[in-house]
Coordinates of C-alpha atoms in Angstrom, one line a residue:
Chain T
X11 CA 102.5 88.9 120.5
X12 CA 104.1 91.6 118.5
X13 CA 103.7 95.6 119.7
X14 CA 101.2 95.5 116.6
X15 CA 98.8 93.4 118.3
X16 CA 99.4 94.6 121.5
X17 CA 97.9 98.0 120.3
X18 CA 95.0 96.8 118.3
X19 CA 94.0 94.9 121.4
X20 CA 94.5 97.9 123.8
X21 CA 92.5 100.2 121.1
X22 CA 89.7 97.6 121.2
X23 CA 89.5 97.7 124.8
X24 CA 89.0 101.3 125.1
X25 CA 86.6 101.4 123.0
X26 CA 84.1 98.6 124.2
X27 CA 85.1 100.0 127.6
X28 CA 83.5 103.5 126.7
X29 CA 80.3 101.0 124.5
X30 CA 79.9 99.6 128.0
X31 CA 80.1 102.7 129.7
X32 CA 76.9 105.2 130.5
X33 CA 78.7 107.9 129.5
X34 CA 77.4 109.8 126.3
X35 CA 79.9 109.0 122.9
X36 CA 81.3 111.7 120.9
X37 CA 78.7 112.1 118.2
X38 CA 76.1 115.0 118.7
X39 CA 73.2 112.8 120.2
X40 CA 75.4 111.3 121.9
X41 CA 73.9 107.9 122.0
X42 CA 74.5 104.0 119.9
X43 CA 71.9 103.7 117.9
X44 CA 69.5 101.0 119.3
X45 CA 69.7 99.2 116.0
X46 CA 73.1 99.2 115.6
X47 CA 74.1 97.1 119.1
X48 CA 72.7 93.2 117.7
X49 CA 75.4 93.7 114.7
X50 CA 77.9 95.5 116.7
X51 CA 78.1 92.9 119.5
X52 CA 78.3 90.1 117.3
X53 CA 81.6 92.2 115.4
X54 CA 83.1 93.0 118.4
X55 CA 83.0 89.6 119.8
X56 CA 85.5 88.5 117.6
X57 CA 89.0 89.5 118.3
X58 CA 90.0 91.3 115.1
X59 CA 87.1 93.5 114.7
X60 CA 86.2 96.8 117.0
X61 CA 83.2 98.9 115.8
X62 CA 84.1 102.4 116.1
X63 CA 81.2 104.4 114.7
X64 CA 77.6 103.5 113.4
X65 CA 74.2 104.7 112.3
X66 CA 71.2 102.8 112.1
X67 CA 69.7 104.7 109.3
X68 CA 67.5 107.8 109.3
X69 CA 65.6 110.5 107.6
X70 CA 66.7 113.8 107.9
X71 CA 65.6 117.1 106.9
X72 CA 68.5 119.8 106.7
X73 CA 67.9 123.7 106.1
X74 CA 71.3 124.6 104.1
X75 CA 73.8 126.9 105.8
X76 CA 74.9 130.6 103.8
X77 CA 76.8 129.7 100.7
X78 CA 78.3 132.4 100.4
X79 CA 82.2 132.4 101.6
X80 CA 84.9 134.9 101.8
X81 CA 82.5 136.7 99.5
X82 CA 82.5 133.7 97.0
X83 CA 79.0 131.5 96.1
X84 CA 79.9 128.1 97.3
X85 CA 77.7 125.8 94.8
X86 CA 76.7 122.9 96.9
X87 CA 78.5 123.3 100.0
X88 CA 76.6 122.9 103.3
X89 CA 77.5 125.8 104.2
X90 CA 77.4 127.7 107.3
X91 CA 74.9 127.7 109.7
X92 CA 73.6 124.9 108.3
X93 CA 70.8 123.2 110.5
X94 CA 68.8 119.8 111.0
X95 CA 65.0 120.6 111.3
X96 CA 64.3 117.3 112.0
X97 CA 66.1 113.6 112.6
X98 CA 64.9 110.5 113.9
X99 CA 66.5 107.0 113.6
X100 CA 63.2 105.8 114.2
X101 CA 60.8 104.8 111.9
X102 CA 57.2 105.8 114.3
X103 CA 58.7 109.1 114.1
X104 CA 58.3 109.5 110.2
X105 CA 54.2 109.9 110.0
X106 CA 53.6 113.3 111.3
X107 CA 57.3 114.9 111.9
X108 CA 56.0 117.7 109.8
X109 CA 53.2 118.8 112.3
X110 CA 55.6 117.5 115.3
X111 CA 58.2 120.4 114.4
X112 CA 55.5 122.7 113.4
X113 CA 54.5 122.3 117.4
X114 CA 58.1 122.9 118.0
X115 CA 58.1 126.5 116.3
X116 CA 59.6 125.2 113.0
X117 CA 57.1 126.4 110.3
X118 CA 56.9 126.0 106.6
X119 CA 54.8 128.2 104.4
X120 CA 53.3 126.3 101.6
X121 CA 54.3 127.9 98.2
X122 CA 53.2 128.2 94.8
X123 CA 55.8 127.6 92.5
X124 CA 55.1 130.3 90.2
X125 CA 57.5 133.8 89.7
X126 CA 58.9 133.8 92.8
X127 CA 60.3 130.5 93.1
X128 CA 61.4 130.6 89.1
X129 CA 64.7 132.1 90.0
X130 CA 65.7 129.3 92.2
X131 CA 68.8 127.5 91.1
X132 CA 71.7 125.7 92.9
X133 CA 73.1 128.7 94.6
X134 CA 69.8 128.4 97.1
X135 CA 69.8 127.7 100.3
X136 CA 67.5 124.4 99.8
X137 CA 65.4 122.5 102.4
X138 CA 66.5 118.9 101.6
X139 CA 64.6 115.9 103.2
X140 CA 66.5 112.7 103.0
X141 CA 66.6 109.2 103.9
X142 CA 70.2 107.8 104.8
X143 CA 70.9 104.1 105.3
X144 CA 72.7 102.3 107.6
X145 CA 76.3 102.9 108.1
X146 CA 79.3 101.3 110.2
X147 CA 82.7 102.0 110.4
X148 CA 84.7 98.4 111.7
X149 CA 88.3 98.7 112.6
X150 CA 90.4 95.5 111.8
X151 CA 93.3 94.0 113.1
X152 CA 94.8 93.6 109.7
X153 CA 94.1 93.4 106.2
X154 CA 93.2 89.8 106.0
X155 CA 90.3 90.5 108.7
X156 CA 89.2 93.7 106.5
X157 CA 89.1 91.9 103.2
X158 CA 87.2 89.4 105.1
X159 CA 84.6 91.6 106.3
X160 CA 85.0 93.5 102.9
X161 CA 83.7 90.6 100.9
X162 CA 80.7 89.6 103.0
X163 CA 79.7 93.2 103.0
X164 CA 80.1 93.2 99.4
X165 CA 77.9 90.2 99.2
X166 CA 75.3 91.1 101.3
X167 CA 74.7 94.3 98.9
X168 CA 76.5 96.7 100.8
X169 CA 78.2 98.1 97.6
X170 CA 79.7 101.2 98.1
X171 CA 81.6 99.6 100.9
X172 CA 85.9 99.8 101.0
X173 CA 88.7 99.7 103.1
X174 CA 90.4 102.5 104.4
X175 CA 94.2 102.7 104.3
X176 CA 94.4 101.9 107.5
X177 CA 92.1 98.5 107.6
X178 CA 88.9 100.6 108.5
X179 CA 86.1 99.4 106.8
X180 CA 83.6 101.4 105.7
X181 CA 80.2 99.5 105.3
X182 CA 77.8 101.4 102.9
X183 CA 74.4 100.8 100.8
X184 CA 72.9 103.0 98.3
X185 CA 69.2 103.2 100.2
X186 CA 68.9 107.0 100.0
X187 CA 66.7 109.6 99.2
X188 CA 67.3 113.2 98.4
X189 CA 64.4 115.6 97.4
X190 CA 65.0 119.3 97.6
X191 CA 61.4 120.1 99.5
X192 CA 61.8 124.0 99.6
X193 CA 63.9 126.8 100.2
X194 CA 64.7 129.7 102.9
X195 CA 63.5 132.9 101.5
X196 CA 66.6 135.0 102.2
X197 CA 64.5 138.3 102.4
X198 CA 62.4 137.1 105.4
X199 CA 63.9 134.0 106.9
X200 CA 60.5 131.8 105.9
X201 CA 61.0 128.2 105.1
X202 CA 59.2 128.0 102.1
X203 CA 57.9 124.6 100.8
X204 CA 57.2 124.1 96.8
X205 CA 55.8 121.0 96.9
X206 CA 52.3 120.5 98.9
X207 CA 51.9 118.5 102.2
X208 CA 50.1 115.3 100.6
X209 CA 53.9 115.0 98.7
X210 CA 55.7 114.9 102.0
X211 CA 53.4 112.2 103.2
X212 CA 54.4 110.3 100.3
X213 CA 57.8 110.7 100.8
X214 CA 57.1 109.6 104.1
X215 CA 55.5 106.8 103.1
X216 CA 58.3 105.9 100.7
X217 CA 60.8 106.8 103.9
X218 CA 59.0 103.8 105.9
X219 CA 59.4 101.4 103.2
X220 CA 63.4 102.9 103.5
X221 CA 63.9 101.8 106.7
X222 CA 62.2 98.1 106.2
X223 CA 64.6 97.5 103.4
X224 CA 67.4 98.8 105.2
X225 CA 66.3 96.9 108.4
X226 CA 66.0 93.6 105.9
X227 CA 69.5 94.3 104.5
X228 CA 71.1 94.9 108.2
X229 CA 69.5 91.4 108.9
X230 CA 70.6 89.8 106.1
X231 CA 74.7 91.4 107.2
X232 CA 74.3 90.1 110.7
X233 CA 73.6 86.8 109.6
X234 CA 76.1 86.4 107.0
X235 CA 78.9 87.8 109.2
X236 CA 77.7 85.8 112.0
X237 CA 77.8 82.2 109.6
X238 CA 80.7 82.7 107.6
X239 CA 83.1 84.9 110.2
X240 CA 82.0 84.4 113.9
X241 CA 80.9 81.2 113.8
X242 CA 83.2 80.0 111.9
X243 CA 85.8 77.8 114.7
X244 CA 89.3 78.9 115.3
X245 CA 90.6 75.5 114.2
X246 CA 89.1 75.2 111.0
X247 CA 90.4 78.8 109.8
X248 CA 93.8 77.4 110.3
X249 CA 93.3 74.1 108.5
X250 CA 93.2 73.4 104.8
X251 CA 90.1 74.1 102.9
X252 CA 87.7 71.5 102.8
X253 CA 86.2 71.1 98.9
X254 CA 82.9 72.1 100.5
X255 CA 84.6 75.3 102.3
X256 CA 86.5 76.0 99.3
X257 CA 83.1 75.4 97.3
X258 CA 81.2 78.0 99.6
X259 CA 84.5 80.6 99.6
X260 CA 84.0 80.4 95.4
X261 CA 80.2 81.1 95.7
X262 CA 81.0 84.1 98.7
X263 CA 83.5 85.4 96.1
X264 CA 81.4 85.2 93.2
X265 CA 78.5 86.8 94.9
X266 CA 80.8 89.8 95.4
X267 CA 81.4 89.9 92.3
X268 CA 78.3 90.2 90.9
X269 CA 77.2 92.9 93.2
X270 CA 80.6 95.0 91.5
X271 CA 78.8 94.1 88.6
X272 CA 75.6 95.4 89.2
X273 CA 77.1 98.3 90.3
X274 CA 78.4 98.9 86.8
X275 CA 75.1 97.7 84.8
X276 CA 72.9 100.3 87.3
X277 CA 75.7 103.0 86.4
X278 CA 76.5 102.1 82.6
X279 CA 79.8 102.7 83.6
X280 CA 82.1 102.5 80.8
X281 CA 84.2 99.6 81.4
X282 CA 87.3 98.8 80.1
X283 CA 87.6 95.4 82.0
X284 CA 85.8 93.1 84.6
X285 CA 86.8 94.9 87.6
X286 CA 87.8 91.9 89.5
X287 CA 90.3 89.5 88.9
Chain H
X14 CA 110.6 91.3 88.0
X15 CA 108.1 89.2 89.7
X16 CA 105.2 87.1 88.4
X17 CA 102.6 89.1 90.0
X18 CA 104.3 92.6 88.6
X19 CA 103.9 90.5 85.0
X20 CA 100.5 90.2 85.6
X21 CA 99.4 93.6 86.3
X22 CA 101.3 94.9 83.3
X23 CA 100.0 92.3 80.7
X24 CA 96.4 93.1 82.3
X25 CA 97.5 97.1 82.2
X26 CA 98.2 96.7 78.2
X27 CA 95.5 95.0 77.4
X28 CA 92.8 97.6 79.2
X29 CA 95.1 100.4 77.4
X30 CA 94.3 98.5 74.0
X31 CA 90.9 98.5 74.6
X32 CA 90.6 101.9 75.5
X33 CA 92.5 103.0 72.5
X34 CA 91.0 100.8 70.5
X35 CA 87.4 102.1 68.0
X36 CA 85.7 98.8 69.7
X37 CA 83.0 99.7 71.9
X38 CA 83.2 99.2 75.3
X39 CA 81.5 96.5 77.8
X40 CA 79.1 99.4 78.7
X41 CA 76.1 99.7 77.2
X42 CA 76.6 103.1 76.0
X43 CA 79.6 101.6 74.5
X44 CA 82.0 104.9 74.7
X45 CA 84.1 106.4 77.9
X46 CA 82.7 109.6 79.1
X47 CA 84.6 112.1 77.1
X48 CA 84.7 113.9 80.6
X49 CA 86.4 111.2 82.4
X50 CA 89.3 111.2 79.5
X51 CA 91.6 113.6 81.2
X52 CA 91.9 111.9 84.4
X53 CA 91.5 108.5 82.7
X54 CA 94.7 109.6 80.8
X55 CA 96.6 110.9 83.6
X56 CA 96.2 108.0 86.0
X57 CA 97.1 105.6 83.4
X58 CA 100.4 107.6 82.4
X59 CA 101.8 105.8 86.3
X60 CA 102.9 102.7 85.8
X61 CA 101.9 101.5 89.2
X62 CA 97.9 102.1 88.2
X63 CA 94.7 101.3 85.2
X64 CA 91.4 102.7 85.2
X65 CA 89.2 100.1 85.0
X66 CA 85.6 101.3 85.0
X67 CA 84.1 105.5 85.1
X68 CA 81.5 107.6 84.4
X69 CA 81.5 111.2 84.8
X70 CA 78.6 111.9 86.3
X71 CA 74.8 111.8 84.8
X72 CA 70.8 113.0 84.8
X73 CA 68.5 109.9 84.6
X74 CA 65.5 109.7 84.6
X75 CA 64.5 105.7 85.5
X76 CA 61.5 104.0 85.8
X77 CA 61.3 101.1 88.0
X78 CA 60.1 97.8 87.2
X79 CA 57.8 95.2 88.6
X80 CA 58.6 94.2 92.3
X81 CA 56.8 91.1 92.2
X82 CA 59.3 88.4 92.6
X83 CA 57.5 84.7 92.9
X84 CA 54.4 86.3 94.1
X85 CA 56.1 88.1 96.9
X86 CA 56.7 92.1 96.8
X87 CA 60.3 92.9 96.9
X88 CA 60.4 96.5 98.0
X89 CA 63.0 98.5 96.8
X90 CA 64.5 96.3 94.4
X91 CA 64.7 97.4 91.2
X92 CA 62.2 94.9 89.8
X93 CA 62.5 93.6 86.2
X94 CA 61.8 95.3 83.5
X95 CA 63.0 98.7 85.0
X96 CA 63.8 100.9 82.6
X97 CA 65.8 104.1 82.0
X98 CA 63.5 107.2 80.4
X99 CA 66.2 109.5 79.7
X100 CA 69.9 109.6 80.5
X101 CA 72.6 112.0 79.8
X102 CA 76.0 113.3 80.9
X103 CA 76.3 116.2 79.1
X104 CA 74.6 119.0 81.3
X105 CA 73.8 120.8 77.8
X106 CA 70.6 117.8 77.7
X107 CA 69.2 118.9 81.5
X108 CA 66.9 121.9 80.2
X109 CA 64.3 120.5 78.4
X110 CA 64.8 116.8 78.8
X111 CA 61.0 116.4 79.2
X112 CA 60.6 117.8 76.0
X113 CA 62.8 115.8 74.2
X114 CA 61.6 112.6 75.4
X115 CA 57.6 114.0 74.7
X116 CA 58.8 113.8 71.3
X117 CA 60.3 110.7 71.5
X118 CA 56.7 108.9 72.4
X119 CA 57.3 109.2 75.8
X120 CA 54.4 111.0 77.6
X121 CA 53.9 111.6 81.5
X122 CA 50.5 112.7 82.7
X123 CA 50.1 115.0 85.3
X124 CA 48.0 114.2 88.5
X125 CA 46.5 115.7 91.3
X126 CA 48.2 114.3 94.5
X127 CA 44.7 113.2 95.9
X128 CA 43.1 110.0 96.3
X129 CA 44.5 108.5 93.5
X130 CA 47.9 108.8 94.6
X131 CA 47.4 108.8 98.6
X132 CA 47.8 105.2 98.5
X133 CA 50.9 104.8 97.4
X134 CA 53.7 103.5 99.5
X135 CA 57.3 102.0 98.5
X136 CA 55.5 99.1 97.3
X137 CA 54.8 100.8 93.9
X138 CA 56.5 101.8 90.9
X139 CA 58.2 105.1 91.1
X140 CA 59.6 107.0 88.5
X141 CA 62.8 108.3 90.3
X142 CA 64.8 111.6 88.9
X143 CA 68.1 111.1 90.2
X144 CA 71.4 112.7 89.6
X145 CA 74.8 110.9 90.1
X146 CA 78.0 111.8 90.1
X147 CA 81.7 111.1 89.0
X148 CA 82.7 107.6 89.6
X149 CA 86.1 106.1 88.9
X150 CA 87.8 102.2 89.7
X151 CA 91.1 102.4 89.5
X152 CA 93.4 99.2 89.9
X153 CA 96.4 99.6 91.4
X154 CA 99.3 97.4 91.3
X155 CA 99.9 96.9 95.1
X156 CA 98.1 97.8 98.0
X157 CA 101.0 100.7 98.8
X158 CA 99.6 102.3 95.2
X159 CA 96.2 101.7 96.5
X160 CA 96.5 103.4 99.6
X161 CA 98.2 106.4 98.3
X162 CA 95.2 107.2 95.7
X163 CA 92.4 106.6 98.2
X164 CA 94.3 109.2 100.6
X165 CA 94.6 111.7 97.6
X166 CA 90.6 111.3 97.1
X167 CA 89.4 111.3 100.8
X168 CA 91.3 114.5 101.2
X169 CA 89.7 116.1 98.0
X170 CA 86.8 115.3 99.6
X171 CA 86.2 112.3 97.8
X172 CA 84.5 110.4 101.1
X173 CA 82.8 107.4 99.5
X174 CA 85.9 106.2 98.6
X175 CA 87.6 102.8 99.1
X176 CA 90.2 99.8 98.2
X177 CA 88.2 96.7 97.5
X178 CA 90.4 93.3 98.4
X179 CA 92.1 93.5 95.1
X180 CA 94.1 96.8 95.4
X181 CA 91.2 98.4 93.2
X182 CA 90.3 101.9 94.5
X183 CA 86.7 102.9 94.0
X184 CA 86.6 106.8 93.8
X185 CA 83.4 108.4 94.8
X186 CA 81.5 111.2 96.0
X187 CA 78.0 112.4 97.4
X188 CA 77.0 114.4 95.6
X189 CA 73.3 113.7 94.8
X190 CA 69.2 114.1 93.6
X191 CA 66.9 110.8 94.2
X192 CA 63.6 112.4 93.4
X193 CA 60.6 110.4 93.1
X194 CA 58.8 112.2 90.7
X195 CA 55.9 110.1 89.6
X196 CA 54.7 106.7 89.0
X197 CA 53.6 104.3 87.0
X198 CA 49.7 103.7 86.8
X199 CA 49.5 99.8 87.1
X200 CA 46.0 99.8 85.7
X201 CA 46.9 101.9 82.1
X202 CA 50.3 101.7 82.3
X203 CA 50.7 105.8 81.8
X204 CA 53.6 107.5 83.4
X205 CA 52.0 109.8 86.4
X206 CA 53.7 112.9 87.3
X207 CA 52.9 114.1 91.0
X208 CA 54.4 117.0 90.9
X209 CA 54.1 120.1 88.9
X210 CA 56.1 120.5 85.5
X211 CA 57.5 123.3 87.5
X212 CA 58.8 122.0 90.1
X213 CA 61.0 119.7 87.4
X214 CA 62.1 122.9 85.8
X215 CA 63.4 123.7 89.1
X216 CA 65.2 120.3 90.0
X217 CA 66.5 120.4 86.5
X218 CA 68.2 124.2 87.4
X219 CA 69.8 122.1 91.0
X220 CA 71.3 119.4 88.4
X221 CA 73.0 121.7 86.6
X222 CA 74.8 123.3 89.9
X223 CA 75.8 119.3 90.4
X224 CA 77.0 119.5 87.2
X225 CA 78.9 121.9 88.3
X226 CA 80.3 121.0 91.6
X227 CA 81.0 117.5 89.9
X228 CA 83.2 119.0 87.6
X229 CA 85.1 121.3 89.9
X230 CA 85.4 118.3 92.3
X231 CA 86.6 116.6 89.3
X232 CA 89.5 119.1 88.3
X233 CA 90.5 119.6 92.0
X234 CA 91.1 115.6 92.1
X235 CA 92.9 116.1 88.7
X236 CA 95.2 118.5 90.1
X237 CA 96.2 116.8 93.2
X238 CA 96.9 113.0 91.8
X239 CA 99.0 115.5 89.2
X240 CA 100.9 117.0 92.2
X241 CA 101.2 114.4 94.7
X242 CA 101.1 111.0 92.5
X243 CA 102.5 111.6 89.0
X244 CA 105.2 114.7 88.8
X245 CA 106.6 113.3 92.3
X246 CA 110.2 112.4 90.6
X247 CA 110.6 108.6 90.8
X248 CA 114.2 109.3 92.5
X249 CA 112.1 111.0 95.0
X250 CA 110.2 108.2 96.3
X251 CA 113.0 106.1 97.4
X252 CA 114.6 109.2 98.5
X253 CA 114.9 109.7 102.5
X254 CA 111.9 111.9 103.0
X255 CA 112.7 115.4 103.6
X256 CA 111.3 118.0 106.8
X257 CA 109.3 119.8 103.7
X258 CA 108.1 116.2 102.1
X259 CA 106.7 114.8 105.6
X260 CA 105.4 118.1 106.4
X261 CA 103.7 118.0 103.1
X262 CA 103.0 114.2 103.8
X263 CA 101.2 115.4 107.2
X264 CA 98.6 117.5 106.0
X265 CA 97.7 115.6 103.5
X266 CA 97.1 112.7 105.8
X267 CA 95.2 115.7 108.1
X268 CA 93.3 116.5 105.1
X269 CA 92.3 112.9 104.5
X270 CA 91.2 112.5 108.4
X271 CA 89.6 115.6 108.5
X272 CA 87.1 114.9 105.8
X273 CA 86.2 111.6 107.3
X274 CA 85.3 113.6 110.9
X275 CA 83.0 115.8 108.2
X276 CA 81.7 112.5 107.1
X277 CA 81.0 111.6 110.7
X278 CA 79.2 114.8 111.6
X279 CA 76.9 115.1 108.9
X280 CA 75.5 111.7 109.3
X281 CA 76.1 111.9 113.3
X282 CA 77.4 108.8 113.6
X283 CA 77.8 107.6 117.2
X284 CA 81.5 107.3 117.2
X285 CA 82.8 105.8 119.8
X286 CA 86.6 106.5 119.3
X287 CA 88.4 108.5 116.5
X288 CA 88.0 106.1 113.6
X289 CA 91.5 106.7 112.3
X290 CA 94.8 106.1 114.6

């Protein structure tokens, strides 16, 4: 086995050593998402694949940080200080986080939008809630394994997925939402909300259908990964291609492709060329 | 010169053709993004790369279409028949968009969030105000090609980013609006707006600071594929690398790792080992 190997396998050990262990990971909660262990068992039981960070999807509401820097208005930036009112990966937690935070300390003051909200631009410090999907970061032993995993993503929908430079795959799907919901009042510190409540509980409601098409999409990835890389045995990656397995590759490669293209359609990109070749 | 490196040229020439061509494009606008020329231009002046698809970064306004698919609900798809209200990339269209498309024949009605609307969940048609931003595919002749331009984006901050199977580098970036905005009344077929007229003035305001940031995002990613891609002297790559050139080398490569660590903590992934070795 070349010293290659020898480290990817040595890498992948560490890693589902510290999975395994009860010790808290290096993210901020400190925890594996619940959701994320079915499809990050079944990656990590095959030997070219090591997960190495996930999340199961969530909403979020974030109070922007200062934009201001050295001085300088920093348009868009998160800024510092920056500061999650509320995050929960699960989806119980979504009907009421409002009045759960409120409990908590954290209050909003409803707000006419009217003269004093009429200056607002993108310098603000906004109050953004959001919904992010899914997300999982899988570490290949080489390029062939990444492209592997690439493709299925790809075919599953996952369309802003790509390899890294150094056969990390990034696994991404465009299930978001991103409403501006209010803005800190810089004069009193007041989280100030210009839409009413009854629009937050829509939002909500539209959060919970977020997470069931998220949940139906990380399904639908487990179960093509598991068919068409895990399950697939060792002897029959090594043989030649059957018509049927060359058959299904063609339709798994064409699927692909037509999510790139979808892409483009939902974009109107310009395009020069079919992307693919 | 080997068959593959044929390939990739003849494909190269031909895509140049087309895009100097009058033809339209395969887009449904038809034209390139005159914002997206510069860098367009620039990339294709290496010989190792072709853009292949872009847009520089839009306000739509979409309407989504029917989610009943043989009788069963498909949440969150985009349903048939969905259909784009109002679209622009020029950020001189933002203000007054709802206007312009009054005139047009398009008309939204305002509601009351009440009972009408309090029984709406993802299940129904939203009318979704969304900004996007710069997106560019960019083919690249070999994966070493590849690699080097995704590094170049991730460290301008260009996260979303990756190298599909084929050496094509998709170049993207979060920056983002998904607004639901309204609905569409299944019984009359109006356009419902649930939320003030105001508060659309003041998302309109937060899409021209995207505008913004896209565009400086955009020139930053200009300048470095200049520096570190295209006036690199082509003695200079096969050259031994020099203390100053791997220094130079280094940071970038720090760069690129510490903006996916940013990635990590804003989404709080649960990592379970430094995702890049």
């Amino acid at each position: 086995m070349s010293q290659h190997n020898n480290a990817f396998n040595q890498k992948k050990k560490a890693i589902l050593d510290e999975i395994n262990s009860l010790q808290p990971d290096l993210s901020p909660k400190g925890t594996i998402d619940e959701l994320c262990l079915p499809i990050m068992h079944l990656i990590n039981s095959h030997d070219d694949m090591v997960t190495t960070s996930s999340c199961s999807g969530r909403i979020s509401v974030f109070a922007e940080g200062s934009k201001m820097h050295n001085g300088l208005q920093k348009v868009g930036g998160k800024g510092e200080g920056g500061k999650w009112l509320f995050v929960s990966h699960d989806n119980n937690n979504v009907i009421g986080w409002l009045e759960t935070i409120s409990k908590e300390g954290i209050n909003f003051v409803e707000t006419n939008i009217d003269d004093s909200t009429n200056h607002l631009d993108g310098g603000n410090r906004f109050i953004l809630y959001k919904y992010e999907p899914f997300i999982l970061h899988v570490k290949c032993r080489d390029f062939e394994m990444a492209s592997k995993l690439y493709n299925v993503a790809m075919a599953c929908g996952f369309r802003e997925s790509g390899i890294g430079s150094n056969n990390l795959v990034a696994i991404r799907i465009n299930i978001k939402l991103d409403v501006p919901i209010g803005y800190i009042d810089e004069n009193t510190n007041d989280l100030k909300l210009f839409v009413p409540k009854d629009y937050i509980l829509l939002l909500d409601r539209l959060t919970l259908s977020k997470f069931e098409e998220n949940s139906r999409k990380m399904q639908e990835l487990y179960d093509r990964i598991r068919v068409e890389i895990i399950e697939v045995p060792k002897s029959e990656s090594s043989k030649v291609e059957t018509k049927e397995e060359r058959r299904e590759r063609k339709m798994r490669e064409g699927l692909a492709k037509q999510r790139i293209a979808q892409e483009q359609k939902m974009r109107n990109l310009s395009i020069e060329k079919e992307i693919i070749d």
